[in-house]
Structure formats: C-alpha cells, structure tokens
Amino acid sequence: MASAFKKGEWPTYNGDYTGKRYSGLTQITPDNVKQLRAVWVFHSRNAGTLEVTPVVVNGVMYVTASNDAYALNAEDGQILWHYSRPVSDGLIDDAAGHINRGVAVWGDRLYMETDNAHLLCLDARSGHLIWDIAYTDGNKNYGATSAPLMVKGKVIVGTSGGDDGVRGFIAAFDAQTGAEVWRRWTIPAPGEFGSSSWPGNLYLHGGGASWMPGTFDPELNTLYWGTGNAAPDYDGTGRPGDDLYTACVLGLDPDTGAIKWYFQFTPHDLYDFDGVETPVLVDRIYDGQPRKLLMEANRNGFFYILDRTNGKFLSATRFAEKLNWAKGIDPQGRPIYTDVKPTAEGTLVCPGEVGASNWYSPAYNPGTQLFYFLALDECSVNSSKPQEFEEGKEFYATGGRRDPNAKGKKRLMAFDASTHSFAWIYPQVGNAQSWGGVMTTAAGLVFFADDANSFEAVDARTGKSLWHFNTGQPQHASPMSYAVNGKQYVAIAAGDDLFTFALP
Ligand SMILES: O=C(O)c1cc(C(=O)O)c2c(n1)C(=O)C(=O)c1cc(C(=O)O)[nH]c1-2
C-alpha cells in the first residue's frame, strides 16, 4: 500500500493508516543504538499518566493529556502553544481516568476528543478553538479516550464506556464544518440483524465501545475498527446469542459507515475481551499467495489472521501461555469454549480481566516480516451477579480480581506468519507493571516499554537486547519515531513525562 504521508513525519496515532507502527527512518541502527541519549523531556502538569502517542507534522509535535493539547517544537521540546479545558465533573470509570491518546491532523487543523466525548477542532498554528461538538447524548456513562482518525476529509471518532452500559458507536464528522456524516451503532436496534441478543431496550446498554483508533485501506476503501466487550461484562444471562457487534473487528465503508463485513473474536463475551487491539494491515505472501491480510494479537489470547478484503478467517495461533476459557478456535474462527465462566463465588479465568494483550501497540516490520507485540500471562478471579443498568454507574455485573497468588509475566513476542510460530520471544523480568507498546524501524530495531521501567531497543531479527534507558516510572503509552532537519528522534511517554531520544 503506497502512503501519502511524508517520510520522517508521524502524522497519525499509529504512524500511518496501516497500524504497523513502522518507521522508515534508518539513522539509528543496531550498531549505533547504544549511543542513543535523551535529548529533552516534556513534563505535562496535572496530567496523570500520559497515554498519548505524539503526532509530528512539519517539525511540530502535538501531545495530549486529558482535555489538554500542547504543540511543541519537535527538535527541542519548546512549548509553542497549550490548549486546556477543565476535566469534566461527574464522569465514571475510564472516562474519569484522565486518558487521552492523541490527535488527528488535517492541513492547519487539529482534532482531539475530550473526556466527555466532545470532538474539538483546533487551529494547529495557534491552538485556538475552531469548533466543539458534543457527539454523545450527554449520558454520563460515555467517555472518549482515543485519538481520532482522519480519513478522506472526515474525522472518525469512537467512545469508551463499554464497561458502563453505553451503546457503542463509531461516527464520522466533516473535518471542515463538524457536521455529522454518519454514525454506525455497534449494537443493533430492534429488528436489525443481530438484535435477538438484545431483548427490550438492552441494546441501549450493550457496550461494544470503540475506544481505540482503527486503521484504513485506501485501495479497498475500507476502515477497520475494533469493538469492545459486551455489557454487562461478566453476566451474559440477559443477552443471549453472540451479542453482535461486540468483541469484533468491523470492515466499514468510510463514506457511509455501512458494515461491509464483520469478524467476531469472542462471541457472547463473558471475560471483558474487548476486540480493540490494533487491526494491522499487512500485504505479504501467505500460504504461497500474495494476500491483503489483517493481523491482530487479540486480548483473548489468540493471534488472528484474516483476509481483509472480505473478513474471512484464515488462522488463529494461541500465544497466551495461560488460557482456560477456550480449547481452541474452530476452522470458521469461532472459539471452542470450555465451561470456565465467571460465577457468583468467583472462577479463575485465564487470560484475566486485562487480557493477554490490550491497547498497547503492536508493530509489524515489512523487512523482517515479523509481527511484534507484548503479551501478558496472567489470570484473574472473575465473578458475576445480575445487575440492572443505572445511569452514572458502572455496569460490569461484578468483576475480575487479578490473581494475587500468581503474578503476571510479560513477554515480547515476534510472530512469523509464514510458520505460524514465534521467531523469538523475549521474557520480561519485571512485575507486569508496564502498559507500554512496541514500534519498529527500517534499520531493524524494535523499541518497546519493558517491564523494568525502561525504554528498550532490541534487534528486530533476533530479539537481542541492544539498549535501554530507565525512565524511572512505568510506561503506559506506545513509542514512535520522527525526523527533523535530518536527525532521527524516538519518543515515548512515561508517567506524566514525554522522553525524546536521538544520537549525539
Ligand atoms: O470498554 C470500554 O469502553 C473500555 C475503555 C477503556 C478506555 O477507554 O481506555 C479501557 C477498557 N475498556 C478496558 O477494558 C481496559 O482494560 C482498559 C485499559 C485502559 C488504559 O487506559 O490502560 N483503558 C481501558
């Protein structure tokens, strides 16, 4: 897939439309990466933990915290402007978590979501507000934590609140005027395909939030967007059947929001297995044929390969060491369930409540043809009890408790789609505190947030550790790389600071 983006820029959350989190820059190599030094650190006041991936366009870096946007000189970190509004009162759960993952850009305009699901359009040169649109109906349970995606002059947004009984949707707004172009509900209304899972008005509270940016294939004119868990999370008695379109990846028409196809990873989810992990678009030889693939390391512990032209299931490979909710995946892509389910007394479920993978980014390198991601091996004790939806309250129908007797272990894994196995695995020695992601470069490096509060670089072919830098605090964000005036930089947020690195 050709990219219209300029080399050296990082113009979207994932660096491009494919979700590969791959930088074509080659100045920093396996040979010289040892010399990498922190060049500046940006501290965001009152931000909580930064989850942003910065966007860099025309030498300017845009960094967000919840309801805060900063434009920085990407060479030295100098603040060019700062837009801020107070965090909202009365929000719950993730919406109250001070989470924001970044911006979308379009010419001189910048777009961000607020904690209470407004879409803001700012002047990228000054930070002045151009327009502000509330894109939910004011239900207290909705929030927004994602970065918008700019596609064909439309800003595409999602929401969070899938654990709080919202009705999920993905919506597109005209980038110029802010007028709504389409809204694709992820839970069907009565009479629509899939509605039999949602008796009465339960469809209004079925979850399926869309809290991570999707990916886009311009040639197929298809948008790929993941949906979150069904609600209530742990009690499925009121939502019989598959609970479409929760825990899915949707292939959408970006012009109308129509569903071209869907693939459901976890039908009738009882485990909080949101399907929002990045759907990475990869063109490569697969089973002897050139194919347009979609690859995803799903939270349920399986690595999926789909044909992204039609959503057809091609393969699933188990990557979670601890996995007891399914015996495997059948040839149609449906899980073969065990009887491990949340109960009133609590059941040990593996992967646990935060999944074997989550929103922290994976990466794919076209040079090595390997897919890199961090996996968590951990279980939780999940319990369930029926619960009525109430506005302003979480809607988990009880929950998961991370297993206190078995601390989770993280592994950096390099998946090889030609053998359906792992080229290498790099076990982490920390205590699974990191929520950081992975990025890879054309020079053959993989950068990631390791589990000892360090930002680390390994050889993309072998997994050999080459460099690390102790950020002194856990990373809860994904790395990126950019170049200004011929110099390559690498950046990642850790705690409420953003660290930027370059060669001397
Ligand atoms: O269903 C949802 O709407 C929703 C939203 C979010 C979010 O908006 O960040 C998270 C989750 N679920 C979730 O399940 C989860 O594990 C999670 C972790 C984080 C985070 O910021 O580290 N957010 C979320």
Short mmCIF file of C-alpha atoms and ligand atoms in Angstrom, two decimals:
data_model
loop_
_atom_site.label_atom_id
_atom_site.label_comp_id
_atom_site.label_asym_id
_atom_site.label_seq_id
_atom_site.Cartn_x
_atom_site.Cartn_y
_atom_site.Cartn_z
CA MET A 1 0.00 0.00 0.00
CA ALA A 2 1.50 3.35 -1.02
CA SER A 3 1.49 6.00 1.69
CA ALA A 4 0.64 9.64 1.05
CA PHE A 5 2.43 10.63 4.24
CA LYS A 6 5.86 12.34 4.24
CA LYS A 7 8.88 10.33 5.35
CA GLY A 8 10.10 11.44 8.76
CA GLU A 9 6.67 12.58 9.90
CA TRP A 10 4.43 10.64 12.27
CA PRO A 11 1.06 12.01 11.19
CA THR A 12 -1.38 9.61 12.90
CA TYR A 13 -1.63 7.73 16.18
CA ASN A 14 -0.08 4.60 14.63
CA GLY A 15 2.26 6.48 12.27
CA ASP A 16 0.24 5.71 9.13
CA TYR A 17 -3.07 4.13 8.12
CA THR A 18 -1.91 0.50 8.31
CA GLY A 19 -1.33 0.33 12.07
CA LYS A 20 2.14 -1.16 11.54
CA ARG A 21 3.83 1.36 13.84
CA TYR A 22 6.77 1.10 11.47
CA SER A 23 9.19 3.96 10.85
CA GLY A 24 11.09 4.06 7.56
CA LEU A 25 13.92 6.02 9.23
CA THR A 26 17.36 4.37 9.29
CA GLN A 27 19.74 6.74 11.10
CA ILE A 28 19.50 4.84 14.38
CA THR A 29 20.77 1.31 13.70
CA PRO A 30 21.52 -1.87 15.66
CA ASP A 31 25.20 -0.81 15.52
CA ASN A 32 24.86 2.73 16.88
CA VAL A 33 21.73 2.48 19.08
CA LYS A 34 23.99 2.14 22.16
CA GLN A 35 24.79 5.83 21.78
CA LEU A 36 21.14 6.91 21.96
CA ARG A 37 20.65 9.71 24.56
CA ALA A 38 17.66 11.54 25.99
CA VAL A 39 17.64 14.96 24.34
CA TRP A 40 14.64 16.57 26.02
CA VAL A 41 11.84 15.70 28.39
CA PHE A 42 8.43 17.34 28.35
CA HIS A 43 6.56 17.41 31.65
CA SER A 44 2.77 17.79 31.50
CA ARG A 45 1.35 19.31 34.66
CA ASN A 46 -1.71 17.71 36.29
CA ALA A 47 -1.98 15.12 33.57
CA GLY A 48 -1.97 11.88 35.49
CA THR A 49 -0.41 9.23 33.30
CA LEU A 50 0.16 10.10 29.66
CA GLU A 51 -1.17 7.52 27.19
CA VAL A 52 -0.52 9.65 24.14
CA THR A 53 1.43 8.77 21.04
CA PRO A 54 2.66 12.17 19.80
CA VAL A 55 1.89 13.18 16.25
CA VAL A 56 4.66 15.08 14.37
CA VAL A 57 3.94 17.14 11.27
CA ASN A 58 6.07 19.96 9.77
CA GLY A 59 8.53 19.87 12.67
CA VAL A 60 5.78 20.35 15.29
CA MET A 61 4.89 17.69 17.84
CA TYR A 62 1.34 17.51 19.22
CA VAL A 63 0.96 15.92 22.64
CA THR A 64 -2.27 15.50 24.55
CA ALA A 65 -3.35 14.72 28.07
CA SER A 66 -7.00 14.56 29.12
CA ASN A 67 -8.53 17.84 27.81
CA ASP A 68 -5.07 19.33 27.23
CA ALA A 69 -3.24 19.75 23.94
CA TYR A 70 0.32 21.02 23.53
CA ALA A 71 2.22 21.97 20.39
CA LEU A 72 5.97 21.55 20.88
CA ASN A 73 8.96 22.30 18.72
CA ALA A 74 9.85 18.71 17.84
CA GLU A 75 13.59 19.47 17.91
CA ASP A 76 13.90 20.95 21.38
CA GLY A 77 10.55 20.47 23.09
CA GLN A 78 9.83 24.19 23.43
CA ILE A 79 6.10 24.81 24.00
CA LEU A 80 4.56 26.69 21.05
CA TRP A 81 1.01 26.73 22.47
CA HIS A 82 -1.16 24.98 25.02
CA TYR A 83 -4.93 24.48 24.82
CA SER A 84 -6.66 23.42 28.01
CA ARG A 85 -10.10 22.97 29.49
CA PRO A 86 -11.01 21.60 32.93
CA VAL A 87 -11.56 17.87 33.23
CA SER A 88 -15.28 17.10 33.44
CA ASP A 89 -17.11 16.50 36.70
CA GLY A 90 -19.36 13.52 37.23
CA LEU A 91 -17.72 11.06 34.83
CA ILE A 92 -17.10 7.45 35.83
CA ASP A 93 -14.67 4.59 35.17
CA ASP A 94 -12.32 5.04 32.18
CA ALA A 95 -13.93 8.39 31.27
CA ALA A 96 -12.78 9.70 34.66
CA GLY A 97 -9.33 8.18 34.18
CA HIS A 98 -7.58 11.23 32.64
CA ILE A 99 -6.85 9.23 29.50
CA ASN A 100 -6.22 10.68 26.06
CA ARG A 101 -4.26 9.01 23.30
CA GLY A 102 -3.66 11.89 20.90
CA VAL A 103 -4.72 13.96 17.93
CA ALA A 104 -5.55 13.73 14.24
CA VAL A 105 -4.28 16.44 11.84
CA TRP A 106 -5.66 17.81 8.59
CA GLY A 107 -3.84 20.75 6.99
CA ASP A 108 -3.83 23.56 9.57
CA ARG A 109 -6.38 21.81 11.75
CA LEU A 110 -6.05 19.55 14.72
CA TYR A 111 -8.72 17.27 16.19
CA MET A 112 -8.99 15.74 19.64
CA GLU A 113 -11.59 14.01 21.79
CA THR A 114 -12.42 15.25 25.30
CA ASP A 115 -13.08 13.13 28.39
CA ASN A 116 -16.85 13.71 27.95
CA ALA A 117 -16.92 12.79 24.25
CA HIS A 118 -16.75 16.16 22.55
CA LEU A 119 -14.80 16.45 19.32
CA LEU A 120 -12.68 19.61 19.25
CA CYS A 121 -11.26 21.23 16.14
CA LEU A 122 -8.28 23.48 16.93
CA ASP A 123 -6.16 25.73 14.75
CA ALA A 124 -2.88 23.76 14.58
CA ARG A 125 -0.89 27.02 14.34
CA SER A 126 -2.29 28.71 17.44
CA GLY A 127 -4.31 26.18 19.43
CA HIS A 128 -7.43 28.37 19.10
CA LEU A 129 -10.70 26.50 19.25
CA ILE A 130 -12.50 26.46 15.86
CA TRP A 131 -15.43 24.24 16.80
CA ASP A 132 -16.59 21.93 19.57
CA ILE A 133 -19.17 19.20 19.02
CA ALA A 134 -20.74 17.01 21.70
CA TYR A 135 -21.01 13.68 19.95
CA THR A 136 -22.99 11.73 22.55
CA ASP A 137 -26.34 12.49 24.08
CA GLY A 138 -24.91 13.53 27.43
CA ASN A 139 -25.33 10.11 29.02
CA LYS A 140 -22.92 10.24 31.97
CA ASN A 141 -21.55 6.80 31.18
CA TYR A 142 -19.94 7.75 27.86
CA GLY A 143 -16.37 8.93 27.68
CA ALA A 144 -13.70 9.22 25.00
CA THR A 145 -10.06 8.28 25.42
CA SER A 146 -8.93 7.64 21.86
CA ALA A 147 -7.21 9.63 19.14
CA PRO A 148 -9.48 10.44 16.17
CA LEU A 149 -8.55 9.18 12.69
CA MET A 150 -8.67 11.49 9.65
CA VAL A 151 -9.95 9.71 6.54
CA LYS A 152 -10.97 11.41 3.26
CA GLY A 153 -11.83 14.76 4.87
CA LYS A 154 -13.78 13.15 7.70
CA VAL A 155 -12.77 12.84 11.34
CA ILE A 156 -13.64 9.41 12.67
CA VAL A 157 -14.17 9.04 16.43
CA GLY A 158 -15.09 6.35 18.92
CA THR A 159 -16.19 6.29 22.55
CA SER A 160 -15.47 4.45 25.73
CA GLY A 161 -17.92 3.29 28.37
CA GLY A 162 -18.34 -0.32 27.29
CA ASP A 163 -17.99 -1.37 30.93
CA ASP A 164 -20.60 1.18 31.90
CA GLY A 165 -23.52 0.18 29.71
CA VAL A 166 -23.28 2.60 26.80
CA ARG A 167 -24.41 1.71 23.29
CA GLY A 168 -21.17 1.80 21.32
CA PHE A 169 -20.73 3.61 18.02
CA ILE A 170 -18.19 4.91 15.55
CA ALA A 171 -19.01 8.28 13.99
CA ALA A 172 -17.65 10.46 11.19
CA PHE A 173 -17.71 14.26 11.10
CA ASP A 174 -16.95 16.63 8.27
CA ALA A 175 -13.45 17.94 9.06
CA GLN A 176 -14.33 21.41 7.80
CA THR A 177 -17.69 22.06 9.41
CA GLY A 178 -18.03 19.42 12.12
CA ALA A 179 -21.34 18.23 10.64
CA GLU A 180 -22.07 14.59 11.39
CA VAL A 181 -21.74 12.46 8.23
CA TRP A 182 -22.57 9.03 9.66
CA ARG A 183 -22.91 7.09 12.88
CA ARG A 184 -22.51 3.32 12.98
CA TRP A 185 -24.02 1.87 16.14
CA THR A 186 -22.17 -1.26 17.20
CA ILE A 187 -25.26 -2.72 18.93
CA PRO A 188 -28.19 -3.36 16.56
CA ALA A 189 -31.60 -1.80 17.27
CA PRO A 190 -34.72 -4.00 17.48
CA GLY A 191 -35.44 -5.61 14.10
CA GLU A 192 -31.91 -5.21 12.79
CA PHE A 193 -29.55 -8.12 12.08
CA GLY A 194 -28.14 -9.38 15.40
CA SER A 195 -30.84 -7.76 17.54
CA SER A 196 -32.04 -11.06 19.02
CA SER A 197 -29.22 -10.79 21.58
CA TRP A 198 -30.68 -7.58 22.93
CA PRO A 199 -34.23 -8.04 24.28
CA GLY A 200 -36.27 -4.97 25.21
CA ASN A 201 -34.16 -1.86 25.45
CA LEU A 202 -30.98 -3.72 26.39
CA TYR A 203 -29.48 -2.65 23.05
CA LEU A 204 -29.13 0.81 24.55
CA HIS A 205 -26.69 -0.60 27.12
CA GLY A 206 -24.92 -3.41 25.24
CA GLY A 207 -21.39 -1.96 25.25
CA GLY A 208 -19.27 -2.62 22.16
CA ALA A 209 -17.36 0.62 22.70
CA SER A 210 -14.83 1.74 20.10
CA TRP A 211 -12.11 3.17 22.30
CA MET A 212 -9.04 2.76 20.07
CA PRO A 213 -8.30 4.26 16.64
CA GLY A 214 -8.94 1.99 13.68
CA THR A 215 -6.91 1.50 10.51
CA PHE A 216 -7.74 2.26 6.86
CA ASP A 217 -7.01 0.78 3.42
CA PRO A 218 -7.47 3.49 0.74
CA GLU A 219 -7.37 0.96 -2.14
CA LEU A 220 -10.11 -1.22 -0.65
CA ASN A 221 -11.82 1.93 0.67
CA THR A 222 -12.34 0.12 3.96
CA LEU A 223 -12.00 1.27 7.53
CA TYR A 224 -11.12 -1.41 10.12
CA TRP A 225 -12.38 -0.72 13.64
CA GLY A 226 -12.37 -2.88 16.76
CA THR A 227 -15.25 -3.06 19.22
CA GLY A 228 -15.10 -3.68 22.95
CA ASN A 229 -16.71 -6.10 25.35
CA ALA A 230 -20.42 -6.81 25.64
CA ALA A 231 -22.19 -5.22 28.61
CA PRO A 232 -22.80 -6.10 31.31
CA ASP A 233 -19.30 -7.58 31.20
CA TYR A 234 -19.48 -10.67 33.38
CA ASP A 235 -23.15 -11.66 33.34
CA GLY A 236 -24.44 -12.75 29.94
CA THR A 237 -27.79 -14.21 31.06
CA GLY A 238 -29.77 -11.23 29.72
CA ARG A 239 -28.01 -11.09 26.34
CA PRO A 240 -28.43 -14.50 24.64
CA GLY A 241 -26.56 -15.43 21.46
CA ASP A 242 -23.43 -13.85 20.06
CA ASP A 243 -24.02 -10.24 21.19
CA LEU A 244 -23.19 -8.63 17.87
CA TYR A 245 -21.23 -6.48 17.19
CA THR A 246 -19.22 -6.68 20.41
CA ALA A 247 -15.64 -8.03 20.53
CA CYS A 248 -15.42 -7.71 16.73
CA VAL A 249 -13.40 -6.07 14.04
CA LEU A 250 -15.71 -4.25 11.62
CA GLY A 251 -14.87 -3.59 7.97
CA LEU A 252 -16.67 -0.28 7.32
CA ASP A 253 -17.33 1.88 4.28
CA PRO A 254 -15.67 5.18 5.28
CA ASP A 255 -18.12 7.19 3.16
CA THR A 256 -21.32 5.85 4.73
CA GLY A 257 -20.38 3.84 7.83
CA ALA A 258 -22.06 0.75 6.32
CA ILE A 259 -20.73 -2.57 7.60
CA LYS A 260 -19.05 -4.41 4.69
CA TRP A 261 -18.18 -7.38 6.88
CA TYR A 262 -17.51 -8.24 10.50
CA PHE A 263 -15.46 -10.82 12.29
CA GLN A 264 -16.21 -11.64 15.92
CA PHE A 265 -13.30 -12.82 18.06
CA THR A 266 -15.25 -13.61 21.23
CA PRO A 267 -18.97 -14.28 20.65
CA HIS A 268 -21.03 -13.88 23.85
CA ASP A 269 -18.07 -12.45 25.71
CA LEU A 270 -18.09 -13.08 29.47
CA TYR A 271 -14.46 -12.14 30.09
CA ASP A 272 -14.11 -8.43 29.17
CA PHE A 273 -12.24 -9.41 25.99
CA ASP A 274 -12.52 -6.11 24.10
CA GLY A 275 -11.51 -6.57 20.45
CA VAL A 276 -9.94 -3.12 20.15
CA GLU A 277 -6.29 -4.18 19.73
CA THR A 278 -4.85 -2.60 16.58
CA PRO A 279 -6.05 -4.39 13.39
CA VAL A 280 -2.75 -4.26 11.48
CA LEU A 281 -2.97 -4.22 7.66
CA VAL A 282 -0.23 -6.28 6.05
CA ASP A 283 0.32 -7.13 2.36
CA ARG A 284 2.51 -10.23 2.08
CA ILE A 285 2.83 -13.75 0.81
CA TYR A 286 0.65 -16.03 2.87
CA ASP A 287 0.33 -19.75 2.09
CA GLY A 288 2.15 -19.13 -1.19
CA GLN A 289 -0.13 -16.33 -2.40
CA PRO A 290 0.16 -12.53 -2.20
CA ARG A 291 -2.62 -11.59 0.22
CA LYS A 292 -4.15 -8.50 1.80
CA LEU A 293 -4.19 -9.53 5.44
CA LEU A 294 -5.40 -8.16 8.73
CA MET A 295 -3.37 -9.34 11.72
CA GLU A 296 -4.32 -8.91 15.34
CA ALA A 297 -2.96 -10.10 18.68
CA ASN A 298 -6.32 -10.27 20.43
CA ARG A 299 -6.96 -9.76 24.11
CA ASN A 300 -8.48 -13.26 24.31
CA GLY A 301 -5.00 -14.84 23.89
CA PHE A 302 -5.12 -15.83 20.19
CA PHE A 303 -3.28 -14.25 17.25
CA TYR A 304 -5.64 -13.89 14.26
CA ILE A 305 -5.02 -13.58 10.55
CA LEU A 306 -7.97 -12.53 8.37
CA ASP A 307 -8.35 -11.74 4.69
CA ARG A 308 -9.13 -8.03 4.93
CA THR A 309 -10.87 -7.90 1.55
CA ASN A 310 -13.81 -9.88 2.98
CA GLY A 311 -13.17 -10.59 6.68
CA LYS A 312 -12.64 -14.28 6.05
CA PHE A 313 -10.90 -16.12 8.87
CA LEU A 314 -7.53 -17.63 7.86
CA SER A 315 -5.85 -18.68 11.09
CA ALA A 316 -5.61 -18.32 14.85
CA THR A 317 -2.49 -19.15 16.85
CA ARG A 318 -2.56 -19.30 20.61
CA PHE A 319 0.03 -17.02 22.18
CA ALA A 320 -1.13 -16.85 25.81
CA GLU A 321 0.58 -19.45 27.96
CA LYS A 322 -2.24 -19.34 30.48
CA LEU A 323 -5.56 -19.85 28.70
CA ASN A 324 -8.51 -21.80 30.06
CA TRP A 325 -11.68 -20.18 28.61
CA ALA A 326 -11.37 -21.92 25.20
CA LYS A 327 -9.97 -25.21 23.92
CA GLY A 328 -9.03 -23.61 20.64
CA ILE A 329 -10.51 -21.88 17.59
CA ASP A 330 -12.51 -23.88 15.04
CA PRO A 331 -11.93 -23.69 11.25
CA GLN A 332 -14.57 -20.94 10.95
CA GLY A 333 -12.78 -18.80 13.54
CA ARG A 334 -15.20 -19.45 16.42
CA PRO A 335 -13.79 -20.27 19.83
CA ILE A 336 -14.42 -23.76 21.20
CA TYR A 337 -15.48 -22.80 24.72
CA THR A 338 -14.66 -24.67 27.90
CA ASP A 339 -17.02 -24.41 30.86
CA VAL A 340 -14.79 -21.81 32.56
CA LYS A 341 -17.11 -18.86 33.18
CA PRO A 342 -17.48 -16.22 35.86
CA THR A 343 -19.64 -17.43 38.77
CA ALA A 344 -21.16 -15.91 41.89
CA GLU A 345 -18.31 -17.34 44.02
CA GLY A 346 -15.61 -16.40 41.51
CA THR A 347 -13.74 -18.50 38.91
CA LEU A 348 -10.12 -18.40 37.88
CA VAL A 349 -10.14 -17.23 34.26
CA CYS A 350 -7.07 -17.04 32.03
CA PRO A 351 -6.26 -14.68 30.40
CA GLY A 352 -7.52 -12.46 33.19
CA GLU A 353 -9.56 -9.29 33.22
CA VAL A 354 -6.95 -7.14 31.46
CA GLY A 355 -6.35 -9.74 28.77
CA ALA A 356 -3.32 -11.40 27.21
CA SER A 357 -2.95 -8.27 25.10
CA ASN A 358 -4.58 -4.87 25.38
CA TRP A 359 -4.48 -1.41 23.81
CA TYR A 360 -0.68 -1.01 23.98
CA SER A 361 0.51 -1.04 20.38
CA PRO A 362 1.90 -3.94 18.36
CA ALA A 363 4.16 -3.38 15.32
CA TYR A 364 4.88 -5.10 12.01
CA ASN A 365 8.16 -4.80 10.11
CA PRO A 366 7.95 -5.40 6.31
CA GLY A 367 11.74 -6.03 6.30
CA THR A 368 11.78 -8.88 8.82
CA GLN A 369 8.14 -9.81 8.05
CA LEU A 370 7.64 -10.29 11.78
CA PHE A 371 4.78 -9.00 13.95
CA TYR A 372 5.93 -7.77 17.37
CA PHE A 373 3.71 -7.45 20.43
CA LEU A 374 3.74 -7.64 24.19
CA ALA A 375 1.75 -10.45 25.77
CA LEU A 376 0.68 -10.74 29.39
CA ASP A 377 0.32 -14.15 31.01
CA GLU A 378 -1.98 -13.64 33.93
CA CYS A 379 -5.29 -14.90 35.30
CA SER A 380 -7.98 -13.25 37.37
CA VAL A 381 -10.76 -14.41 39.60
CA ASN A 382 -13.91 -13.30 37.77
CA SER A 383 -17.27 -13.21 39.49
CA SER A 384 -20.70 -12.41 38.18
CA LYS A 385 -24.09 -11.42 39.55
CA PRO A 386 -27.05 -9.93 37.67
CA GLN A 387 -27.19 -6.12 37.70
CA GLU A 388 -29.68 -3.56 36.38
CA PHE A 389 -28.34 -0.67 34.31
CA GLU A 390 -28.28 2.67 36.12
CA GLU A 391 -27.14 5.92 34.60
CA GLY A 392 -23.95 7.19 36.22
CA LYS A 393 -22.95 3.72 37.47
CA GLU A 394 -20.51 1.12 36.15
CA PHE A 395 -22.20 -1.89 34.54
CA TYR A 396 -19.78 -4.78 34.98
CA ALA A 397 -22.27 -7.08 36.79
CA THR A 398 -19.39 -7.69 39.23
CA GLY A 399 -15.80 -8.09 38.05
CA GLY A 400 -12.34 -9.52 37.94
CA ARG A 401 -9.68 -9.62 40.64
CA ARG A 402 -6.13 -10.09 39.41
CA ASP A 403 -4.86 -13.37 40.89
CA PRO A 404 -2.79 -12.40 43.96
CA ASN A 405 -1.03 -15.79 44.05
CA ALA A 406 0.28 -15.74 40.51
CA LYS A 407 1.89 -12.52 39.36
CA GLY A 408 1.59 -11.89 35.67
CA LYS A 409 4.52 -12.28 33.33
CA LYS A 410 5.06 -10.28 30.19
CA ARG A 411 6.78 -11.42 27.01
CA LEU A 412 7.80 -9.53 23.88
CA MET A 413 6.87 -11.87 21.03
CA ALA A 414 7.89 -11.89 17.34
CA PHE A 415 5.25 -13.75 15.32
CA ASP A 416 6.16 -15.25 11.95
CA ALA A 417 3.07 -15.65 9.74
CA SER A 418 4.89 -17.99 7.35
CA THR A 419 5.37 -20.64 10.06
CA HIS A 420 2.55 -19.68 12.47
CA SER A 421 5.10 -19.67 15.22
CA PHE A 422 7.35 -17.29 17.08
CA ALA A 423 10.72 -16.35 15.60
CA TRP A 424 11.82 -15.27 19.08
CA ILE A 425 10.35 -14.49 22.48
CA TYR A 426 11.93 -12.10 24.98
CA PRO A 427 10.65 -12.77 28.52
CA GLN A 428 10.33 -9.74 30.80
CA VAL A 429 11.64 -9.84 34.32
CA GLY A 430 9.53 -7.12 35.97
CA ASN A 431 6.17 -7.43 37.65
CA ALA A 432 3.94 -6.75 34.66
CA GLN A 433 3.53 -3.07 35.51
CA SER A 434 4.20 -1.81 32.01
CA TRP A 435 1.34 -0.84 29.71
CA GLY A 436 3.70 0.32 27.01
CA GLY A 437 3.64 -0.62 23.35
CA VAL A 438 6.01 -1.55 20.55
CA MET A 439 7.42 0.25 17.48
CA THR A 440 9.79 -1.00 14.76
CA THR A 441 12.10 0.66 12.24
CA ALA A 442 13.54 0.04 8.76
CA ALA A 443 17.02 -0.19 10.29
CA GLY A 444 15.96 -3.42 12.01
CA LEU A 445 15.15 -2.24 15.52
CA VAL A 446 12.22 -2.87 17.83
CA PHE A 447 11.62 -0.28 20.56
CA PHE A 448 9.32 -1.14 23.43
CA ALA A 449 8.42 -0.38 27.02
CA ASP A 450 10.00 -3.16 29.03
CA ASP A 451 8.83 -4.36 32.41
CA ALA A 452 11.56 -2.74 34.47
CA ASN A 453 10.55 0.90 33.83
CA SER A 454 12.97 1.05 30.93
CA PHE A 455 12.54 2.01 27.33
CA GLU A 456 14.43 -0.67 25.42
CA ALA A 457 15.68 -1.43 21.91
CA VAL A 458 16.23 -4.95 20.59
CA ASP A 459 17.40 -6.39 17.29
CA ALA A 460 14.28 -6.96 15.16
CA ARG A 461 15.66 -10.22 13.69
CA THR A 462 16.96 -11.88 16.85
CA GLY A 463 15.37 -10.12 19.82
CA LYS A 464 18.83 -9.43 21.26
CA SER A 465 18.77 -6.54 23.73
CA LEU A 466 20.84 -3.60 22.45
CA TRP A 467 20.00 -0.53 24.59
CA HIS A 468 17.82 0.63 27.42
CA PHE A 469 17.04 3.84 29.26
CA ASN A 470 15.44 3.89 32.70
CA THR A 471 12.50 6.30 32.59
CA GLY A 472 12.09 5.95 36.36
CA GLN A 473 8.36 5.31 36.06
CA PRO A 474 6.18 2.82 34.20
CA GLN A 475 5.30 3.50 30.60
CA HIS A 476 1.61 3.48 29.79
CA ALA A 477 1.94 4.56 26.15
CA SER A 478 3.37 3.47 22.82
CA PRO A 479 6.59 4.65 21.13
CA MET A 480 7.07 6.50 17.82
CA SER A 481 9.89 7.95 15.70
CA TYR A 482 10.29 11.05 13.55
CA ALA A 483 12.95 13.17 11.88
CA VAL A 484 13.52 16.93 11.77
CA ASN A 485 16.36 18.60 9.84
CA GLY A 486 17.97 15.28 9.04
CA LYS A 487 18.01 13.96 12.61
CA GLN A 488 16.02 10.92 13.75
CA TYR A 489 14.28 11.00 17.12
CA VAL A 490 12.45 8.34 19.11
CA ALA A 491 9.84 9.29 21.72
CA ILE A 492 7.71 7.63 24.38
CA ALA A 493 5.62 8.86 27.30
CA ALA A 494 6.37 7.50 30.78
CA GLY A 495 4.31 8.63 33.76
CA ASP A 496 3.42 12.28 33.09
CA ASP A 497 6.59 12.94 31.09
CA LEU A 498 7.41 12.52 27.43
CA PHE A 499 11.01 11.43 26.71
CA THR A 500 12.72 12.13 23.38
CA PHE A 501 15.93 10.43 22.27
CA ALA A 502 18.49 10.92 19.49
CA LEU A 503 22.10 10.08 18.63
CA PRO A 504 24.71 12.63 19.84
O1 LIG B 1 -14.94 -0.93 27.26
C1 LIG B 1 -14.51 0.21 27.29
O2 LIG B 1 -15.16 1.21 26.94
C2 LIG B 1 -13.11 0.40 27.76
C3 LIG B 1 -12.49 1.63 27.63
C4 LIG B 1 -11.15 1.79 28.04
C5 LIG B 1 -10.57 3.13 27.76
O3 LIG B 1 -11.34 3.99 27.26
O4 LIG B 1 -9.40 3.41 27.94
C6 LIG B 1 -10.48 0.66 28.62
C7 LIG B 1 -11.19 -0.56 28.69
N1 LIG B 1 -12.47 -0.67 28.27
C8 LIG B 1 -10.57 -1.76 29.17
O5 LIG B 1 -11.21 -2.83 29.18
C9 LIG B 1 -9.22 -1.75 29.62
O6 LIG B 1 -8.65 -2.79 30.01
C10 LIG B 1 -8.54 -0.52 29.60
C11 LIG B 1 -7.25 -0.19 29.99
C12 LIG B 1 -7.12 1.14 29.75
C13 LIG B 1 -5.96 2.00 29.97
O7 LIG B 1 -6.07 3.20 29.67
O8 LIG B 1 -4.92 1.48 30.41
N2 LIG B 1 -8.26 1.63 29.22
C14 LIG B 1 -9.15 0.64 29.11
#
